Amino acid sequence: STLRHAACRPAGRAIYGLFAGGTAVWAAAALAGTIFIVFVVLHARLSTRLFDIERRMKLCDLGAQRSNGSFRSDDPFVRGDAFVDDEHAYSSDLDIFGKASVFEQMSTANTVAAAARLATWLAPPASHDVIRARQTAARELAELAPLREELALAALNAGREIERDAKPFHDWARAKPSYQGQLPFVVIGALLGVAIIVLLAINAELPAPFDKAWLGAAALQIVLVMSQRRRTEPVLAPVCVKQSPLGWYTDVLRIVERESFSDPALVSVRERLVPSDRPTASHARAQ
């Protein structure tokens, strides 16, 4: 016990000195804390920059492998295994989908919708006009290497670590409102929230037992939320933080929105994202 007390004395003296040292000690502590925070921020920025460079190097390496025909993937999504159709007139014979396929060499898709769009371009035969239009757009994009790199990087950062399928969100966006007729519950919930804030603000001035009134309001709020969970969960789940694909597209949308194109197909895509009478797609998504 004596040894333990002796060991604690230096720490106690240091703490006492910090509090009793006056302005100079506190100024030094504040300066040290500020310097530490600055270095933390700089380290975070450097780490982000290094991560970005590594992703760009990865993209360049994958592009080089695709160019020389050496790229191979064990990912069924990248190979397009879902689109293999043995009954198709030519896709199996020409290795359009699957291992060491045309799709595997071409696809940089990061969502199910993008992969499906490429598959529809490779499997069904296209008309002469459609082929020429795609070739014209591809020629313009071929000259915009920085744009393609930024788009690929944004998609790589967003799509690989999260669920690729945006169909649940698309279904949710197109569905009719499923929480109609529940306005009373919304109003009651809002009023309870306001009541909790007000009661907490004046809590010190309330006599007992009214100083615990905010707990009753909070309990009612919890009961209300739990009673409506079966109705609200289908509405909120597709756009909650873990499931919503809203955040996937923000950087991609902004990159396309600030670019200028001359090809009609590319111009049409950009015009849908930057309408003249409504906010841009990225701005609307942020709202």
PDB file of C-alpha atoms in Angstrom:
ATOM      1  CA  SER A   1       0.000   0.000   0.000  1.00  0.00           C
ATOM      2  CA  THR A   2       2.853   2.371   0.844  1.00  0.00           C
ATOM      3  CA  LEU A   3       4.515   1.668  -2.501  1.00  0.00           C
ATOM      4  CA  ARG A   4       1.250   2.282  -4.345  1.00  0.00           C
ATOM      5  CA  HIS A   5       0.787   5.652  -2.627  1.00  0.00           C
ATOM      6  CA  ALA A   6       4.384   6.573  -3.387  1.00  0.00           C
ATOM      7  CA  ALA A   7       3.904   5.729  -7.067  1.00  0.00           C
ATOM      8  CA  CYS A   8       0.769   7.899  -7.261  1.00  0.00           C
ATOM      9  CA  ARG A   9       2.439  10.971  -5.776  1.00  0.00           C
ATOM     10  CA  PRO A  10       4.230  12.121  -8.990  1.00  0.00           C
ATOM     11  CA  ALA A  11       1.019  11.878 -10.994  1.00  0.00           C
ATOM     12  CA  GLY A  12      -0.882  13.741  -8.309  1.00  0.00           C
ATOM     13  CA  ARG A  13       1.758  16.457  -8.213  1.00  0.00           C
ATOM     14  CA  ALA A  14       1.612  16.796 -12.006  1.00  0.00           C
ATOM     15  CA  ILE A  15      -2.163  17.165 -11.984  1.00  0.00           C
ATOM     16  CA  TYR A  16      -1.983  19.670  -9.113  1.00  0.00           C
ATOM     17  CA  GLY A  17       0.700  21.618 -10.949  1.00  0.00           C
ATOM     18  CA  LEU A  18      -1.437  21.770 -14.060  1.00  0.00           C
ATOM     19  CA  PHE A  19      -4.401  23.230 -12.220  1.00  0.00           C
ATOM     20  CA  ALA A  20      -2.366  25.491  -9.962  1.00  0.00           C
ATOM     21  CA  GLY A  21       0.236  26.566 -12.495  1.00  0.00           C
ATOM     22  CA  GLY A  22      -1.581  29.661 -13.616  1.00  0.00           C
ATOM     23  CA  THR A  23      -2.135  31.148 -17.063  1.00  0.00           C
ATOM     24  CA  ALA A  24       1.242  30.128 -18.483  1.00  0.00           C
ATOM     25  CA  VAL A  25       0.626  26.420 -17.864  1.00  0.00           C
ATOM     26  CA  TRP A  26      -2.856  26.556 -19.364  1.00  0.00           C
ATOM     27  CA  ALA A  27      -1.570  28.516 -22.375  1.00  0.00           C
ATOM     28  CA  ALA A  28       1.126  25.896 -22.939  1.00  0.00           C
ATOM     29  CA  ALA A  29      -1.433  23.096 -22.635  1.00  0.00           C
ATOM     30  CA  ALA A  30      -3.769  24.844 -25.096  1.00  0.00           C
ATOM     31  CA  LEU A  31      -0.897  25.363 -27.546  1.00  0.00           C
ATOM     32  CA  ALA A  32       0.120  21.701 -27.288  1.00  0.00           C
ATOM     33  CA  GLY A  33      -3.492  20.605 -27.806  1.00  0.00           C
ATOM     34  CA  THR A  34      -3.854  22.877 -30.822  1.00  0.00           C
ATOM     35  CA  ILE A  35      -0.643  21.560 -32.380  1.00  0.00           C
ATOM     36  CA  PHE A  36      -1.823  17.995 -31.794  1.00  0.00           C
ATOM     37  CA  ILE A  37      -5.174  18.690 -33.482  1.00  0.00           C
ATOM     38  CA  VAL A  38      -3.415  20.352 -36.431  1.00  0.00           C
ATOM     39  CA  PHE A  39      -1.187  17.309 -36.903  1.00  0.00           C
ATOM     40  CA  VAL A  40      -4.187  14.992 -36.650  1.00  0.00           C
ATOM     41  CA  VAL A  41      -5.957  16.963 -39.402  1.00  0.00           C
ATOM     42  CA  LEU A  42      -2.841  17.016 -41.589  1.00  0.00           C
ATOM     43  CA  HIS A  43      -2.350  13.287 -41.076  1.00  0.00           C
ATOM     44  CA  ALA A  44      -5.968  12.615 -42.027  1.00  0.00           C
ATOM     45  CA  ARG A  45      -5.598  14.678 -45.203  1.00  0.00           C
ATOM     46  CA  LEU A  46      -2.344  12.947 -46.089  1.00  0.00           C
ATOM     47  CA  SER A  47      -3.900   9.532 -45.492  1.00  0.00           C
ATOM     48  CA  THR A  48      -6.853  10.465 -47.697  1.00  0.00           C
ATOM     49  CA  ARG A  49      -4.504  11.680 -50.415  1.00  0.00           C
ATOM     50  CA  LEU A  50      -2.435   8.495 -50.269  1.00  0.00           C
ATOM     51  CA  PHE A  51      -5.599   6.417 -50.410  1.00  0.00           C
ATOM     52  CA  ASP A  52      -6.703   8.398 -53.473  1.00  0.00           C
ATOM     53  CA  ILE A  53      -3.335   7.830 -55.169  1.00  0.00           C
ATOM     54  CA  GLU A  54      -3.484   4.112 -54.439  1.00  0.00           C
ATOM     55  CA  ARG A  55      -6.960   3.940 -55.989  1.00  0.00           C
ATOM     56  CA  ARG A  56      -5.757   5.778 -59.090  1.00  0.00           C
ATOM     57  CA  MET A  57      -2.797   3.428 -59.404  1.00  0.00           C
ATOM     58  CA  LYS A  58      -5.169   0.487 -59.107  1.00  0.00           C
ATOM     59  CA  LEU A  59      -7.360   1.902 -61.878  1.00  0.00           C
ATOM     60  CA  CYS A  60      -4.348   2.407 -64.147  1.00  0.00           C
ATOM     61  CA  ASP A  61      -3.129  -1.126 -63.447  1.00  0.00           C
ATOM     62  CA  LEU A  62      -6.555  -2.611 -64.212  1.00  0.00           C
ATOM     63  CA  GLY A  63      -6.750  -0.550 -67.388  1.00  0.00           C
ATOM     64  CA  ALA A  64      -3.336  -1.806 -68.511  1.00  0.00           C
ATOM     65  CA  GLN A  65      -4.373  -5.402 -67.839  1.00  0.00           C
ATOM     66  CA  ARG A  66      -7.551  -4.969 -69.837  1.00  0.00           C
ATOM     67  CA  SER A  67      -5.629  -3.363 -72.698  1.00  0.00           C
ATOM     68  CA  ASN A  68      -3.191  -6.281 -73.036  1.00  0.00           C
ATOM     69  CA  GLY A  69      -5.879  -8.908 -72.433  1.00  0.00           C
ATOM     70  CA  SER A  70      -4.382 -10.279 -69.220  1.00  0.00           C
ATOM     71  CA  PHE A  71      -7.135  -9.145 -66.859  1.00  0.00           C
ATOM     72  CA  ARG A  72      -8.921 -11.964 -65.031  1.00  0.00           C
ATOM     73  CA  SER A  73     -11.320 -11.744 -62.112  1.00  0.00           C
ATOM     74  CA  ASP A  74     -12.700 -14.217 -59.588  1.00  0.00           C
ATOM     75  CA  ASP A  75     -15.679 -11.939 -58.901  1.00  0.00           C
ATOM     76  CA  PRO A  76     -18.860 -13.279 -60.570  1.00  0.00           C
ATOM     77  CA  PHE A  77     -20.185  -9.714 -60.706  1.00  0.00           C
ATOM     78  CA  VAL A  78     -17.167  -8.480 -62.687  1.00  0.00           C
ATOM     79  CA  ARG A  79     -17.333 -11.494 -65.025  1.00  0.00           C
ATOM     80  CA  GLY A  80     -21.044 -11.025 -65.655  1.00  0.00           C
ATOM     81  CA  ASP A  81     -21.899 -14.575 -64.624  1.00  0.00           C
ATOM     82  CA  ALA A  82     -25.495 -13.537 -63.977  1.00  0.00           C
ATOM     83  CA  PHE A  83     -25.959 -12.835 -67.705  1.00  0.00           C
ATOM     84  CA  VAL A  84     -24.692 -16.171 -69.003  1.00  0.00           C
ATOM     85  CA  ASP A  85     -27.420 -17.683 -71.183  1.00  0.00           C
ATOM     86  CA  ASP A  86     -26.703 -21.004 -72.849  1.00  0.00           C
ATOM     87  CA  GLU A  87     -29.846 -20.590 -74.958  1.00  0.00           C
ATOM     88  CA  HIS A  88     -28.658 -17.319 -76.479  1.00  0.00           C
ATOM     89  CA  ALA A  89     -27.853 -17.416 -80.189  1.00  0.00           C
ATOM     90  CA  TYR A  90     -24.194 -16.443 -79.848  1.00  0.00           C
ATOM     91  CA  SER A  91     -23.234 -15.119 -76.379  1.00  0.00           C
ATOM     92  CA  SER A  92     -21.861 -18.470 -75.177  1.00  0.00           C
ATOM     93  CA  ASP A  93     -20.009 -19.243 -78.390  1.00  0.00           C
ATOM     94  CA  LEU A  94     -18.331 -15.809 -78.380  1.00  0.00           C
ATOM     95  CA  ASP A  95     -17.703 -15.772 -74.612  1.00  0.00           C
ATOM     96  CA  ILE A  96     -19.682 -12.584 -74.141  1.00  0.00           C
ATOM     97  CA  PHE A  97     -20.254 -13.299 -70.438  1.00  0.00           C
ATOM     98  CA  GLY A  98     -18.482 -15.341 -67.816  1.00  0.00           C
ATOM     99  CA  LYS A  99     -14.845 -16.193 -67.171  1.00  0.00           C
ATOM    100  CA  ALA A 100     -12.357 -14.623 -69.618  1.00  0.00           C
ATOM    101  CA  SER A 101     -15.273 -13.000 -71.428  1.00  0.00           C
ATOM    102  CA  VAL A 102     -15.818  -9.792 -73.367  1.00  0.00           C
ATOM    103  CA  PHE A 103     -17.891  -8.476 -70.481  1.00  0.00           C
ATOM    104  CA  GLU A 104     -15.089  -9.171 -68.007  1.00  0.00           C
ATOM    105  CA  GLN A 105     -12.623  -7.210 -70.127  1.00  0.00           C
ATOM    106  CA  MET A 106     -14.983  -4.271 -70.710  1.00  0.00           C
ATOM    107  CA  SER A 107     -17.025  -3.845 -67.562  1.00  0.00           C
ATOM    108  CA  THR A 108     -16.039  -1.325 -64.915  1.00  0.00           C
ATOM    109  CA  ALA A 109     -19.570  -1.262 -63.493  1.00  0.00           C
ATOM    110  CA  ASN A 110     -20.040  -0.846 -59.766  1.00  0.00           C
ATOM    111  CA  THR A 111     -23.823  -1.274 -59.596  1.00  0.00           C
ATOM    112  CA  VAL A 112     -26.215  -3.948 -60.756  1.00  0.00           C
ATOM    113  CA  ALA A 113     -28.010  -1.415 -62.956  1.00  0.00           C
ATOM    114  CA  ALA A 114     -24.803  -0.415 -64.742  1.00  0.00           C
ATOM    115  CA  ALA A 115     -23.787  -4.030 -65.325  1.00  0.00           C
ATOM    116  CA  ALA A 116     -27.262  -4.827 -66.659  1.00  0.00           C
ATOM    117  CA  ARG A 117     -27.092  -1.865 -69.055  1.00  0.00           C
ATOM    118  CA  LEU A 118     -23.777  -3.050 -70.474  1.00  0.00           C
ATOM    119  CA  ALA A 119     -25.174  -6.582 -70.779  1.00  0.00           C
ATOM    120  CA  THR A 120     -28.149  -5.299 -72.795  1.00  0.00           C
ATOM    121  CA  TRP A 121     -25.706  -3.581 -75.141  1.00  0.00           C
ATOM    122  CA  LEU A 122     -23.645  -6.736 -75.658  1.00  0.00           C
ATOM    123  CA  ALA A 123     -26.283  -9.459 -75.931  1.00  0.00           C
ATOM    124  CA  PRO A 124     -29.165  -8.201 -78.119  1.00  0.00           C
ATOM    125  CA  PRO A 125     -28.228  -6.996 -81.616  1.00  0.00           C
ATOM    126  CA  ALA A 126     -28.433  -3.206 -82.060  1.00  0.00           C
ATOM    127  CA  SER A 127     -29.499  -1.241 -85.109  1.00  0.00           C
ATOM    128  CA  HIS A 128     -27.011   0.563 -87.326  1.00  0.00           C
ATOM    129  CA  ASP A 129     -28.082   3.976 -86.008  1.00  0.00           C
ATOM    130  CA  VAL A 130     -27.742   2.909 -82.385  1.00  0.00           C
ATOM    131  CA  ILE A 131     -24.282   1.475 -83.008  1.00  0.00           C
ATOM    132  CA  ARG A 132     -23.135   4.689 -84.716  1.00  0.00           C
ATOM    133  CA  ALA A 133     -24.515   6.806 -81.865  1.00  0.00           C
ATOM    134  CA  ARG A 134     -22.668   4.730 -79.280  1.00  0.00           C
ATOM    135  CA  GLN A 135     -19.456   4.879 -81.263  1.00  0.00           C
ATOM    136  CA  THR A 136     -19.692   8.658 -81.553  1.00  0.00           C
ATOM    137  CA  ALA A 137     -20.196   9.030 -77.803  1.00  0.00           C
ATOM    138  CA  ALA A 138     -17.335   6.615 -77.127  1.00  0.00           C
ATOM    139  CA  ARG A 139     -14.991   8.610 -79.367  1.00  0.00           C
ATOM    140  CA  GLU A 140     -15.723  11.808 -77.440  1.00  0.00           C
ATOM    141  CA  LEU A 141     -15.242  10.067 -74.087  1.00  0.00           C
ATOM    142  CA  ALA A 142     -11.979   8.570 -75.348  1.00  0.00           C
ATOM    143  CA  GLU A 143     -10.584  12.105 -75.574  1.00  0.00           C
ATOM    144  CA  LEU A 144     -11.650  12.918 -71.999  1.00  0.00           C
ATOM    145  CA  ALA A 145      -9.218  10.800 -70.016  1.00  0.00           C
ATOM    146  CA  PRO A 146      -9.323  12.987 -66.858  1.00  0.00           C
ATOM    147  CA  LEU A 147     -13.128  12.814 -66.825  1.00  0.00           C
ATOM    148  CA  ARG A 148     -13.145   9.040 -67.217  1.00  0.00           C
ATOM    149  CA  GLU A 149     -10.554   8.666 -64.465  1.00  0.00           C
ATOM    150  CA  GLU A 150     -12.543  10.854 -62.062  1.00  0.00           C
ATOM    151  CA  LEU A 151     -15.754   8.977 -62.818  1.00  0.00           C
ATOM    152  CA  ALA A 152     -14.064   5.613 -62.370  1.00  0.00           C
ATOM    153  CA  LEU A 153     -12.476   6.726 -59.101  1.00  0.00           C
ATOM    154  CA  ALA A 154     -15.764   8.092 -57.733  1.00  0.00           C
ATOM    155  CA  ALA A 155     -17.544   4.863 -58.658  1.00  0.00           C
ATOM    156  CA  LEU A 156     -14.754   2.735 -57.202  1.00  0.00           C
ATOM    157  CA  ASN A 157     -14.807   4.663 -53.930  1.00  0.00           C
ATOM    158  CA  ALA A 158     -18.583   4.383 -53.659  1.00  0.00           C
ATOM    159  CA  GLY A 159     -19.532   1.044 -55.075  1.00  0.00           C
ATOM    160  CA  ARG A 160     -17.097  -1.590 -53.945  1.00  0.00           C
ATOM    161  CA  GLU A 161     -17.620  -1.452 -50.201  1.00  0.00           C
ATOM    162  CA  ILE A 162     -21.424  -1.316 -50.208  1.00  0.00           C
ATOM    163  CA  GLU A 163     -24.406  -3.116 -51.648  1.00  0.00           C
ATOM    164  CA  ARG A 164     -24.398  -2.690 -55.416  1.00  0.00           C
ATOM    165  CA  ASP A 165     -28.071  -3.234 -56.081  1.00  0.00           C
ATOM    166  CA  ALA A 166     -30.041   0.043 -56.115  1.00  0.00           C
ATOM    167  CA  LYS A 167     -33.326  -1.681 -57.022  1.00  0.00           C
ATOM    168  CA  PRO A 168     -34.782  -1.473 -53.473  1.00  0.00           C
ATOM    169  CA  PHE A 169     -34.311   2.286 -53.496  1.00  0.00           C
ATOM    170  CA  HIS A 170     -35.712   2.652 -57.026  1.00  0.00           C
ATOM    171  CA  ASP A 171     -38.773   0.625 -56.027  1.00  0.00           C
ATOM    172  CA  TRP A 172     -39.181   2.823 -52.953  1.00  0.00           C
ATOM    173  CA  ALA A 173     -38.939   6.027 -55.012  1.00  0.00           C
ATOM    174  CA  ARG A 174     -41.557   4.851 -57.514  1.00  0.00           C
ATOM    175  CA  ALA A 175     -43.951   3.425 -54.930  1.00  0.00           C
ATOM    176  CA  LYS A 176     -47.049   5.242 -53.731  1.00  0.00           C
ATOM    177  CA  PRO A 177     -46.837   6.778 -50.240  1.00  0.00           C
ATOM    178  CA  SER A 178     -47.448   4.025 -47.713  1.00  0.00           C
ATOM    179  CA  TYR A 179     -47.749   6.190 -44.596  1.00  0.00           C
ATOM    180  CA  GLN A 180     -50.825   8.160 -45.554  1.00  0.00           C
ATOM    181  CA  GLY A 181     -53.518   8.759 -42.956  1.00  0.00           C
ATOM    182  CA  GLN A 182     -50.997   8.829 -40.105  1.00  0.00           C
ATOM    183  CA  LEU A 183     -50.878  12.617 -39.684  1.00  0.00           C
ATOM    184  CA  PRO A 184     -52.201  12.496 -36.072  1.00  0.00           C
ATOM    185  CA  PHE A 185     -49.277  10.311 -35.030  1.00  0.00           C
ATOM    186  CA  VAL A 186     -46.820  12.659 -36.744  1.00  0.00           C
ATOM    187  CA  VAL A 187     -48.332  15.682 -34.987  1.00  0.00           C
ATOM    188  CA  ILE A 188     -48.345  13.945 -31.609  1.00  0.00           C
ATOM    189  CA  GLY A 189     -44.739  12.857 -32.060  1.00  0.00           C
ATOM    190  CA  ALA A 190     -43.678  16.407 -32.962  1.00  0.00           C
ATOM    191  CA  LEU A 191     -45.525  17.870 -29.964  1.00  0.00           C
ATOM    192  CA  LEU A 192     -43.918  15.341 -27.634  1.00  0.00           C
ATOM    193  CA  GLY A 193     -40.503  16.251 -28.994  1.00  0.00           C
ATOM    194  CA  VAL A 194     -41.147  19.942 -28.358  1.00  0.00           C
ATOM    195  CA  ALA A 195     -42.479  19.140 -24.884  1.00  0.00           C
ATOM    196  CA  ILE A 196     -39.324  17.212 -24.001  1.00  0.00           C
ATOM    197  CA  ILE A 197     -37.103  20.130 -25.064  1.00  0.00           C
ATOM    198  CA  VAL A 198     -39.192  22.692 -23.161  1.00  0.00           C
ATOM    199  CA  LEU A 199     -39.359  20.570 -20.009  1.00  0.00           C
ATOM    200  CA  LEU A 200     -35.608  20.031 -20.052  1.00  0.00           C
ATOM    201  CA  ALA A 201     -35.045  23.772 -20.509  1.00  0.00           C
ATOM    202  CA  ILE A 202     -37.143  24.705 -17.462  1.00  0.00           C
ATOM    203  CA  ASN A 203     -36.384  21.568 -15.485  1.00  0.00           C
ATOM    204  CA  ALA A 204     -34.352  23.409 -12.824  1.00  0.00           C
ATOM    205  CA  GLU A 205     -37.274  25.719 -12.058  1.00  0.00           C
ATOM    206  CA  LEU A 206     -39.893  22.992 -11.649  1.00  0.00           C
ATOM    207  CA  PRO A 207     -40.748  21.706  -8.179  1.00  0.00           C
ATOM    208  CA  ALA A 208     -40.716  17.999  -7.429  1.00  0.00           C
ATOM    209  CA  PRO A 209     -42.152  15.761  -8.774  1.00  0.00           C
ATOM    210  CA  PHE A 210     -42.741  17.876 -11.900  1.00  0.00           C
ATOM    211  CA  ASP A 211     -38.989  18.064 -12.528  1.00  0.00           C
ATOM    212  CA  LYS A 212     -39.305  14.493 -13.845  1.00  0.00           C
ATOM    213  CA  ALA A 213     -42.094  15.345 -16.289  1.00  0.00           C
ATOM    214  CA  TRP A 214     -39.708  15.193 -19.248  1.00  0.00           C
ATOM    215  CA  LEU A 215     -39.163  11.502 -18.505  1.00  0.00           C
ATOM    216  CA  GLY A 216     -42.888  10.895 -18.929  1.00  0.00           C
ATOM    217  CA  ALA A 217     -42.904  12.747 -22.254  1.00  0.00           C
ATOM    218  CA  ALA A 218     -39.861  10.770 -23.394  1.00  0.00           C
ATOM    219  CA  ALA A 219     -41.532   7.504 -22.409  1.00  0.00           C
ATOM    220  CA  LEU A 220     -44.649   8.445 -24.391  1.00  0.00           C
ATOM    221  CA  GLN A 221     -42.435   9.322 -27.368  1.00  0.00           C
ATOM    222  CA  ILE A 222     -40.766   5.904 -27.221  1.00  0.00           C
ATOM    223  CA  VAL A 223     -44.115   4.123 -26.954  1.00  0.00           C
ATOM    224  CA  LEU A 224     -45.428   6.085 -29.946  1.00  0.00           C
ATOM    225  CA  VAL A 225     -42.353   5.304 -32.047  1.00  0.00           C
ATOM    226  CA  MET A 226     -42.458   1.609 -31.216  1.00  0.00           C
ATOM    227  CA  SER A 227     -46.189   1.398 -31.928  1.00  0.00           C
ATOM    228  CA  GLN A 228     -45.638   2.868 -35.411  1.00  0.00           C
ATOM    229  CA  ARG A 229     -42.473   0.957 -36.226  1.00  0.00           C
ATOM    230  CA  ARG A 230     -44.252  -1.591 -38.421  1.00  0.00           C
ATOM    231  CA  ARG A 231     -45.592   1.262 -40.573  1.00  0.00           C
ATOM    232  CA  THR A 232     -42.499   3.476 -40.620  1.00  0.00           C
ATOM    233  CA  GLU A 233     -39.769   0.875 -41.118  1.00  0.00           C
ATOM    234  CA  PRO A 234     -40.707   0.053 -44.762  1.00  0.00           C
ATOM    235  CA  VAL A 235     -40.653   3.791 -45.513  1.00  0.00           C
ATOM    236  CA  LEU A 236     -37.374   4.593 -43.758  1.00  0.00           C
ATOM    237  CA  ALA A 237     -35.331   1.428 -44.345  1.00  0.00           C
ATOM    238  CA  PRO A 238     -34.500   1.964 -48.056  1.00  0.00           C
ATOM    239  CA  VAL A 239     -33.074   5.418 -47.326  1.00  0.00           C
ATOM    240  CA  CYS A 240     -31.402   4.821 -43.973  1.00  0.00           C
ATOM    241  CA  VAL A 241     -27.642   5.299 -43.674  1.00  0.00           C
ATOM    242  CA  LYS A 242     -26.662   1.646 -44.116  1.00  0.00           C
ATOM    243  CA  GLN A 243     -29.065   0.733 -46.922  1.00  0.00           C
ATOM    244  CA  SER A 244     -29.559   3.885 -48.947  1.00  0.00           C
ATOM    245  CA  PRO A 245     -27.633   4.226 -52.220  1.00  0.00           C
ATOM    246  CA  LEU A 246     -28.238   7.994 -52.222  1.00  0.00           C
ATOM    247  CA  GLY A 247     -24.681   8.760 -51.216  1.00  0.00           C
ATOM    248  CA  TRP A 248     -23.212   6.550 -53.921  1.00  0.00           C
ATOM    249  CA  TYR A 249     -24.033   8.859 -56.752  1.00  0.00           C
ATOM    250  CA  THR A 250     -23.268  12.333 -55.385  1.00  0.00           C
ATOM    251  CA  ASP A 251     -19.675  12.609 -56.609  1.00  0.00           C
ATOM    252  CA  VAL A 252     -20.493  10.900 -59.897  1.00  0.00           C
ATOM    253  CA  LEU A 253     -23.407  13.258 -60.531  1.00  0.00           C
ATOM    254  CA  ARG A 254     -21.327  16.347 -59.761  1.00  0.00           C
ATOM    255  CA  ILE A 255     -18.547  15.247 -62.101  1.00  0.00           C
ATOM    256  CA  VAL A 256     -20.978  14.803 -65.003  1.00  0.00           C
ATOM    257  CA  GLU A 257     -22.876  18.002 -64.175  1.00  0.00           C
ATOM    258  CA  ARG A 258     -19.827  20.241 -64.420  1.00  0.00           C
ATOM    259  CA  GLU A 259     -18.649  18.725 -67.730  1.00  0.00           C
ATOM    260  CA  SER A 260     -19.580  19.999 -71.212  1.00  0.00           C
ATOM    261  CA  PHE A 261     -20.264  17.623 -74.088  1.00  0.00           C
ATOM    262  CA  SER A 262     -20.911  17.944 -77.803  1.00  0.00           C
ATOM    263  CA  ASP A 263     -22.208  14.446 -78.572  1.00  0.00           C
ATOM    264  CA  PRO A 264     -26.039  14.414 -78.538  1.00  0.00           C
ATOM    265  CA  ALA A 265     -26.263  11.278 -76.385  1.00  0.00           C
ATOM    266  CA  LEU A 266     -23.888  12.686 -73.776  1.00  0.00           C
ATOM    267  CA  VAL A 267     -25.594  16.075 -73.865  1.00  0.00           C
ATOM    268  CA  SER A 268     -28.920  14.350 -73.249  1.00  0.00           C
ATOM    269  CA  VAL A 269     -27.535  12.574 -70.177  1.00  0.00           C
ATOM    270  CA  ARG A 270     -26.173  15.816 -68.752  1.00  0.00           C
ATOM    271  CA  GLU A 271     -29.395  17.723 -69.439  1.00  0.00           C
ATOM    272  CA  ARG A 272     -31.331  15.209 -67.364  1.00  0.00           C
ATOM    273  CA  LEU A 273     -28.974  15.910 -64.477  1.00  0.00           C
ATOM    274  CA  VAL A 274     -28.938  19.682 -64.942  1.00  0.00           C
ATOM    275  CA  PRO A 275     -32.513  20.670 -65.864  1.00  0.00           C
ATOM    276  CA  SER A 276     -33.199  24.336 -66.537  1.00  0.00           C
ATOM    277  CA  ASP A 277     -36.286  24.523 -64.317  1.00  0.00           C
ATOM    278  CA  ARG A 278     -35.173  22.413 -61.327  1.00  0.00           C
ATOM    279  CA  PRO A 279     -32.138  21.983 -59.062  1.00  0.00           C
ATOM    280  CA  THR A 280     -29.343  19.794 -60.316  1.00  0.00           C
ATOM    281  CA  ALA A 281     -29.491  16.094 -59.531  1.00  0.00           C
ATOM    282  CA  SER A 282     -26.652  16.276 -57.005  1.00  0.00           C
ATOM    283  CA  HIS A 283     -28.274  19.244 -55.250  1.00  0.00           C
ATOM    284  CA  ALA A 284     -31.647  17.520 -55.131  1.00  0.00           C
ATOM    285  CA  ARG A 285     -30.003  14.387 -53.743  1.00  0.00           C
ATOM    286  CA  ALA A 286     -28.347  16.432 -50.986  1.00  0.00           C
ATOM    287  CA  GLN A 287     -31.721  17.794 -49.947  1.00  0.00           C
TER     288      GLN A 287
END
